[in-house]
Coordinates of C-alpha atoms and ligand atoms in Angstrom, one line a residue:
X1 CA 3.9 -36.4 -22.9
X2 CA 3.3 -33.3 -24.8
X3 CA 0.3 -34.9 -26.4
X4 CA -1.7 -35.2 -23.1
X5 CA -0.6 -31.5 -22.1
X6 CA -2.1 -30.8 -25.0
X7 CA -5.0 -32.7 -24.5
X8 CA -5.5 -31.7 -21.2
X9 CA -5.0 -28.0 -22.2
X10 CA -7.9 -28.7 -24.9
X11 CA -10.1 -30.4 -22.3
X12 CA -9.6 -27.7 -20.0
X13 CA -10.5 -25.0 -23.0
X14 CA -13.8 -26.5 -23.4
X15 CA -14.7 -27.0 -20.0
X16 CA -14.0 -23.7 -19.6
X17 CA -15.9 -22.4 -22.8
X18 CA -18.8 -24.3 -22.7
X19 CA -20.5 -22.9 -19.4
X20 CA -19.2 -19.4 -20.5
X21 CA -21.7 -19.9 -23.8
X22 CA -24.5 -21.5 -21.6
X23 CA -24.5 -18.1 -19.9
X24 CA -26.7 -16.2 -22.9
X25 CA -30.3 -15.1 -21.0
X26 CA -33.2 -17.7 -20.9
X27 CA -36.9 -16.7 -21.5
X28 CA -40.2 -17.9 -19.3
X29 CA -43.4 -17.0 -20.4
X30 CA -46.0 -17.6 -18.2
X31 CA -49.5 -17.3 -18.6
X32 CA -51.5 -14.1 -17.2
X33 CA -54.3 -14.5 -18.4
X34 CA -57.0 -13.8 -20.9
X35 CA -59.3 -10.5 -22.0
X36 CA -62.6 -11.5 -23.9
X37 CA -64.0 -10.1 -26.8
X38 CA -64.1 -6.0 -26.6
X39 CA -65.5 -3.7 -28.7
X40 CA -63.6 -3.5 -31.9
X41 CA -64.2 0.2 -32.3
X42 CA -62.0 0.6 -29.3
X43 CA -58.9 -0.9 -31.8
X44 CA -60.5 1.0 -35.0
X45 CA -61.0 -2.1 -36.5
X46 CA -64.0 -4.1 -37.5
X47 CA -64.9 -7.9 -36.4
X48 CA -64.6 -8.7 -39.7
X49 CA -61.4 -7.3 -40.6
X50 CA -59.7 -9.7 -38.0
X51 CA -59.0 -12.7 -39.0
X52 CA -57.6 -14.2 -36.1
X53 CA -59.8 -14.4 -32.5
X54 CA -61.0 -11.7 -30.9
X55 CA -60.0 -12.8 -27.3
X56 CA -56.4 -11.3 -25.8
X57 CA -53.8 -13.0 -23.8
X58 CA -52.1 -11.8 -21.3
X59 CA -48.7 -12.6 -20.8
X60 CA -46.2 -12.3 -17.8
X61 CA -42.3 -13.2 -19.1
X62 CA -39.4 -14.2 -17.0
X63 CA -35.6 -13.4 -18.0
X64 CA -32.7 -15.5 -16.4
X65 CA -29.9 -14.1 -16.6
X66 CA -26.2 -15.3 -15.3
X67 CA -26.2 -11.5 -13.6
X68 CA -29.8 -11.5 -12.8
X69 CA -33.6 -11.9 -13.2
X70 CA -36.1 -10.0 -14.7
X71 CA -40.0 -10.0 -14.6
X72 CA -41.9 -8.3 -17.6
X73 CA -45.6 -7.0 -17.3
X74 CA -47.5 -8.2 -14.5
X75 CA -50.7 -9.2 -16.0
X76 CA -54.4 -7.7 -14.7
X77 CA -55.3 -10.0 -12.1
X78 CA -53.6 -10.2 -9.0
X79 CA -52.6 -13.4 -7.1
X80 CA -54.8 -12.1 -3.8
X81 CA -58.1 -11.9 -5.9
X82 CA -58.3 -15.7 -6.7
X83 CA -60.6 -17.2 -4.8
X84 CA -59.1 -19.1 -1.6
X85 CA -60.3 -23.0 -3.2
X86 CA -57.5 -22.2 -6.1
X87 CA -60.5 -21.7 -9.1
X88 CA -60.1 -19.3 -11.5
X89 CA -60.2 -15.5 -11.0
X90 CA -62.9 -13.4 -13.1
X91 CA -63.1 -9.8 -13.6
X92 CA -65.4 -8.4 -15.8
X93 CA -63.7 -9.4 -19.3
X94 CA -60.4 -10.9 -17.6
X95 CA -59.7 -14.6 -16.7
X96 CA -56.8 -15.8 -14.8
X97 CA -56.3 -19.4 -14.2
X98 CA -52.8 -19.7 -12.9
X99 CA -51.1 -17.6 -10.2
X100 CA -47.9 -15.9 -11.2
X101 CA -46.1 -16.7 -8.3
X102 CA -47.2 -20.3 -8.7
X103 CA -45.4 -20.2 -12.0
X104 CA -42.9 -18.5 -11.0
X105 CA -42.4 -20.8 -7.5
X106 CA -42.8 -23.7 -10.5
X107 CA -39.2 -22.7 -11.8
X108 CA -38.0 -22.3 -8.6
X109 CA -38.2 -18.2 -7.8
X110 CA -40.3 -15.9 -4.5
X111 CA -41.2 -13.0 -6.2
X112 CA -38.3 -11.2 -3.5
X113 CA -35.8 -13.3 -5.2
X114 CA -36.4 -10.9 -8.8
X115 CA -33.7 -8.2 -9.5
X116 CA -35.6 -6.2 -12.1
X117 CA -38.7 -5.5 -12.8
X118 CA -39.9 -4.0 -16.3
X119 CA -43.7 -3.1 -17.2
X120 CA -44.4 -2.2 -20.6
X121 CA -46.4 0.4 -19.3
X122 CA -49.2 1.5 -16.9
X123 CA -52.5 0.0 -18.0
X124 CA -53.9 -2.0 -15.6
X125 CA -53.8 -5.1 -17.5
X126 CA -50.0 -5.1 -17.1
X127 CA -50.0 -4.0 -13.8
X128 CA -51.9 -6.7 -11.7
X129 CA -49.6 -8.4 -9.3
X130 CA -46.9 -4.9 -10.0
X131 CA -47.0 -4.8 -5.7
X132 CA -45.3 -8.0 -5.3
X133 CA -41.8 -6.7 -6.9
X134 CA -41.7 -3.5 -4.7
X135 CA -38.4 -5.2 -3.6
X136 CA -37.1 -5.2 -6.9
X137 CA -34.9 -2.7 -9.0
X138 CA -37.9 -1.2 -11.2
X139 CA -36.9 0.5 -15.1
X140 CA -39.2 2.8 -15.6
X141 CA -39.4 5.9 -18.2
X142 CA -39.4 9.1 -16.3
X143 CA -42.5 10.2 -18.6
X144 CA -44.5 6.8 -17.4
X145 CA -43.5 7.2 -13.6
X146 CA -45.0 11.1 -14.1
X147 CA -48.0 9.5 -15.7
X148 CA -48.8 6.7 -13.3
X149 CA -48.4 8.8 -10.1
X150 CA -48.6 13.4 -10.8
X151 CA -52.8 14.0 -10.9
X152 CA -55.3 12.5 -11.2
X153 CA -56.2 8.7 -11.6
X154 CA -56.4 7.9 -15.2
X155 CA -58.2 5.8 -17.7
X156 CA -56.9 1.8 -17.8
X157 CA -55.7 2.6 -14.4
X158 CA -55.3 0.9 -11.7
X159 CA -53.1 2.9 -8.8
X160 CA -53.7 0.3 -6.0
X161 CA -51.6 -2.7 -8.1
X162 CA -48.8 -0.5 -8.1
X163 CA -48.6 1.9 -5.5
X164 CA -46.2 0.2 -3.8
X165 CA -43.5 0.6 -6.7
X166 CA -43.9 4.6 -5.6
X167 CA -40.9 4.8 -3.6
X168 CA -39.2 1.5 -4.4
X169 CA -35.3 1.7 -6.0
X170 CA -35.6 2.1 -9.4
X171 CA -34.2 3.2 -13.2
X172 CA -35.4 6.5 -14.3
X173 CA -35.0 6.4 -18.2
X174 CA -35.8 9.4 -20.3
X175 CA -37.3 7.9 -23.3
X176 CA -34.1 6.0 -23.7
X177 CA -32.8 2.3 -23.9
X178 CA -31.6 0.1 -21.3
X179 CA -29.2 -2.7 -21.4
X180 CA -30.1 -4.7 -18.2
X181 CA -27.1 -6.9 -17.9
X182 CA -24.6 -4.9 -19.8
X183 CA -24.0 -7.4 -22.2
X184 CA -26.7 -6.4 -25.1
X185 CA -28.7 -9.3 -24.6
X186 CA -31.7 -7.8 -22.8
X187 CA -32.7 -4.4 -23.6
X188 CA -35.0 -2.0 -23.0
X189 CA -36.7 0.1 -25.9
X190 CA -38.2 3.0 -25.3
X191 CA -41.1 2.9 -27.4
X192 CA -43.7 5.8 -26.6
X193 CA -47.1 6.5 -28.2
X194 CA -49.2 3.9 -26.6
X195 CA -48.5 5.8 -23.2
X196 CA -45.7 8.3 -22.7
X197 CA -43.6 6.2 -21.5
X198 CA -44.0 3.1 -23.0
X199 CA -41.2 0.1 -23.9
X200 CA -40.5 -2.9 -25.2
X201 CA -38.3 -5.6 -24.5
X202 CA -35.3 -7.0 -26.8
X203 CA -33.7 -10.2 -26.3
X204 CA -30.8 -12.0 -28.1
X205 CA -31.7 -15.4 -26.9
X206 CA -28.6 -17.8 -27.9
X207 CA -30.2 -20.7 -30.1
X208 CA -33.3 -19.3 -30.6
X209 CA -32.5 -15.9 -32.3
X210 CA -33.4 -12.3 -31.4
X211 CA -37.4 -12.1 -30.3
X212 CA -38.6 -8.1 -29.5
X213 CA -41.8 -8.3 -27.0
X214 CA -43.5 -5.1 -28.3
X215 CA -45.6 -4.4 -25.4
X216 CA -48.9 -3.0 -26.7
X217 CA -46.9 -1.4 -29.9
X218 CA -49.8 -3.5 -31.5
X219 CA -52.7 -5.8 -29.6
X220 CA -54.1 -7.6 -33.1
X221 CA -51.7 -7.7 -35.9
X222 CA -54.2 -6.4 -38.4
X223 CA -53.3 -2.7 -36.6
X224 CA -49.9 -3.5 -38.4
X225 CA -51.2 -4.6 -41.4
X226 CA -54.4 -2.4 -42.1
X227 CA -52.5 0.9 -40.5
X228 CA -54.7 1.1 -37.4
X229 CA -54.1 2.9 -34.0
X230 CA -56.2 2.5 -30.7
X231 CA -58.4 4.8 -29.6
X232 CA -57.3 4.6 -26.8
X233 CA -53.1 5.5 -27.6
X234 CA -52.1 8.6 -25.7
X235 CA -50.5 9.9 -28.7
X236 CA -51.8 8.5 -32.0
X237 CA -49.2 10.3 -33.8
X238 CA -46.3 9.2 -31.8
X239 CA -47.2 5.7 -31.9
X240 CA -47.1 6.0 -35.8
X241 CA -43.7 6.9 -35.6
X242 CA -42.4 4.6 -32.9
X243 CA -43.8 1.8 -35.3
X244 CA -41.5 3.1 -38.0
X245 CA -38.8 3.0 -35.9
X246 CA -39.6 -0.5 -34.8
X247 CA -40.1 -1.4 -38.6
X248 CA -36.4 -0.3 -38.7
X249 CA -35.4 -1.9 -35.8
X250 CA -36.6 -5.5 -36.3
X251 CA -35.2 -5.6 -40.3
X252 CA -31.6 -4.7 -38.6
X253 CA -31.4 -6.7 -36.0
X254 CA -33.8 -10.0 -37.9
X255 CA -35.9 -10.3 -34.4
X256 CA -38.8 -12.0 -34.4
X257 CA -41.4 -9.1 -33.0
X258 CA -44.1 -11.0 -30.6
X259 CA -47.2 -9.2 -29.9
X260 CA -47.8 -9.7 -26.4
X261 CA -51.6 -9.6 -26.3
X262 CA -51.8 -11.5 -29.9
X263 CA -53.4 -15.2 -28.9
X264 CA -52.6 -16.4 -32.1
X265 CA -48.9 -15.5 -31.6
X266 CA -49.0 -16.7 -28.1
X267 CA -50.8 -20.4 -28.6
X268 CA -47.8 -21.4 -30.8
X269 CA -45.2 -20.8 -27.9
X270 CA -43.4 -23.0 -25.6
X271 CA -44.6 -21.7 -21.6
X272 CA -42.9 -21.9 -18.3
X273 CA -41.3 -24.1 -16.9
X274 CA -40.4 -24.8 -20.7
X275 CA -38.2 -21.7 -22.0
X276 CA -36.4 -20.3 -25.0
X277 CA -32.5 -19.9 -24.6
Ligands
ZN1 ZN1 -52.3 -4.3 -22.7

């Protein structure tokens, strides 16, 4: 008799544990596109100093979480500019082949159906389809909301793809950290340099390990390795010392960092519906 109560009482332990540890965040990462071969100058690098290819990706990402959902970046090209027989979109440099909300519909979510929405920053290659989450909560630094809507229209941007987000409900941040789901497994980093308000995403993914998506900290990894800043960073300087910071960061914590625009990085990956957990 008392062995089955304690059986039972074990069975019912596990039962209970085991969904409880199935409830750690699960990453999509769907495909947003590509950017051909730009000027290196623009990177102050040479063709020759990169070793891997020239061409970008971009990436949209998907977090599932038992309290929520959050889409990261929106890529450049929005879902309403591919052409009406399903072919791939073309802009200049940028290529799109898949719809976001395809992949997104693939997994089973409407682009209402997001809680959160998080862009790395402005630039209009990560703003693209930004309009179609005006229903979400957005987390946005106060510096980058400034910057994407006081003046003038700027360089790399793109108002239209996100003016609806002007007056949606949102996170103002001032260049500080968020933890989404209030368990530290999806946070924020502020991460400014590249635009004022710039960030980056940290996940502790269960099986997989800690992973940082570190926005456009870096677009080729030779700007880690040779020392090199954009031309096109808003503050040269204060990207320099974000990227100590994020040195810091990612020996503390062991996260893999993932540059999001690094095809190299990117071609290795496992992408929607497949996911990391
Ligand atoms: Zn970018």
């Amino acid at each position: 008799m008392r062995t089955s109560t304690w059986k039972l009482l074990a069975l019912t332990t596990i039962a209970w544990i085991v969904p409880a540890m199935a409830q750690g965040p699960k990453l999509y990462i769907m495909d947003c596109g590509t950017i051909g071969e730009m000027d290196m100058k623009l990177y102050n690098l040479t063709k020759e100093e990169v070793k891997g290819p020239l061409e970008l990706v971009n990436v949209c990402y998907l977090i599932v979480h038992a309290r929520g959902t959050l889409l990261w970046d929106a890529g450049y090209i929005p879902d309403s500019a591919f052409p009406a027989d399903g072919s791939p979109a073309k802009n200049g440099v940028f290529g799109a082949t898949k719809k976001l909300t395809t992949q997104l519909a693939e997994i089973g979510y409407k682009p209402e159906q997001i809680t959160y929405l998080g862009l790395s920053h402005y630039h209009s290659d990560h703003t693209g389809n930004a309009n179609l989450f005006a229903g979400s909560m957005w987390i946005v630094q106060e510096s980058e909301y400034a910057a994407m809507f006081g003046g003038e229209q700027r360089g790399i941007q793109t108002r239209s793809s996100y003016e609806k987000l002007k007056d949606a409900k949102r996170i103002t941040l001032k260049n500080e950290d968020k933890d989404v789901f209030g368990d530290g497994t999806v946070v924020i980093k502020t991460a400014p340099g590249h635009t004022p308000g710039h960030q980056m995403l940290f996940l502790k993914l269960a099986k997989f390990g800690p992973v940082l998506l570190a926005g456009d900290l870096y677009h080729y990894p030779e700007e880690r390795t040779l020392d090199r800043v954009p031309t096109f960073d808003g503050d040269a300087a204060m990207t320099r010392v974000t990227r100590k910071k994020v040195d810091e960061f990612v020996k503390q914590t062991g996260a893999q960092m993932w540059i999001e625009h690094d095809k190299t990085t990117h071609d290795k990956l496992n992408k929607s519906p497949k996911f990391y957990e």
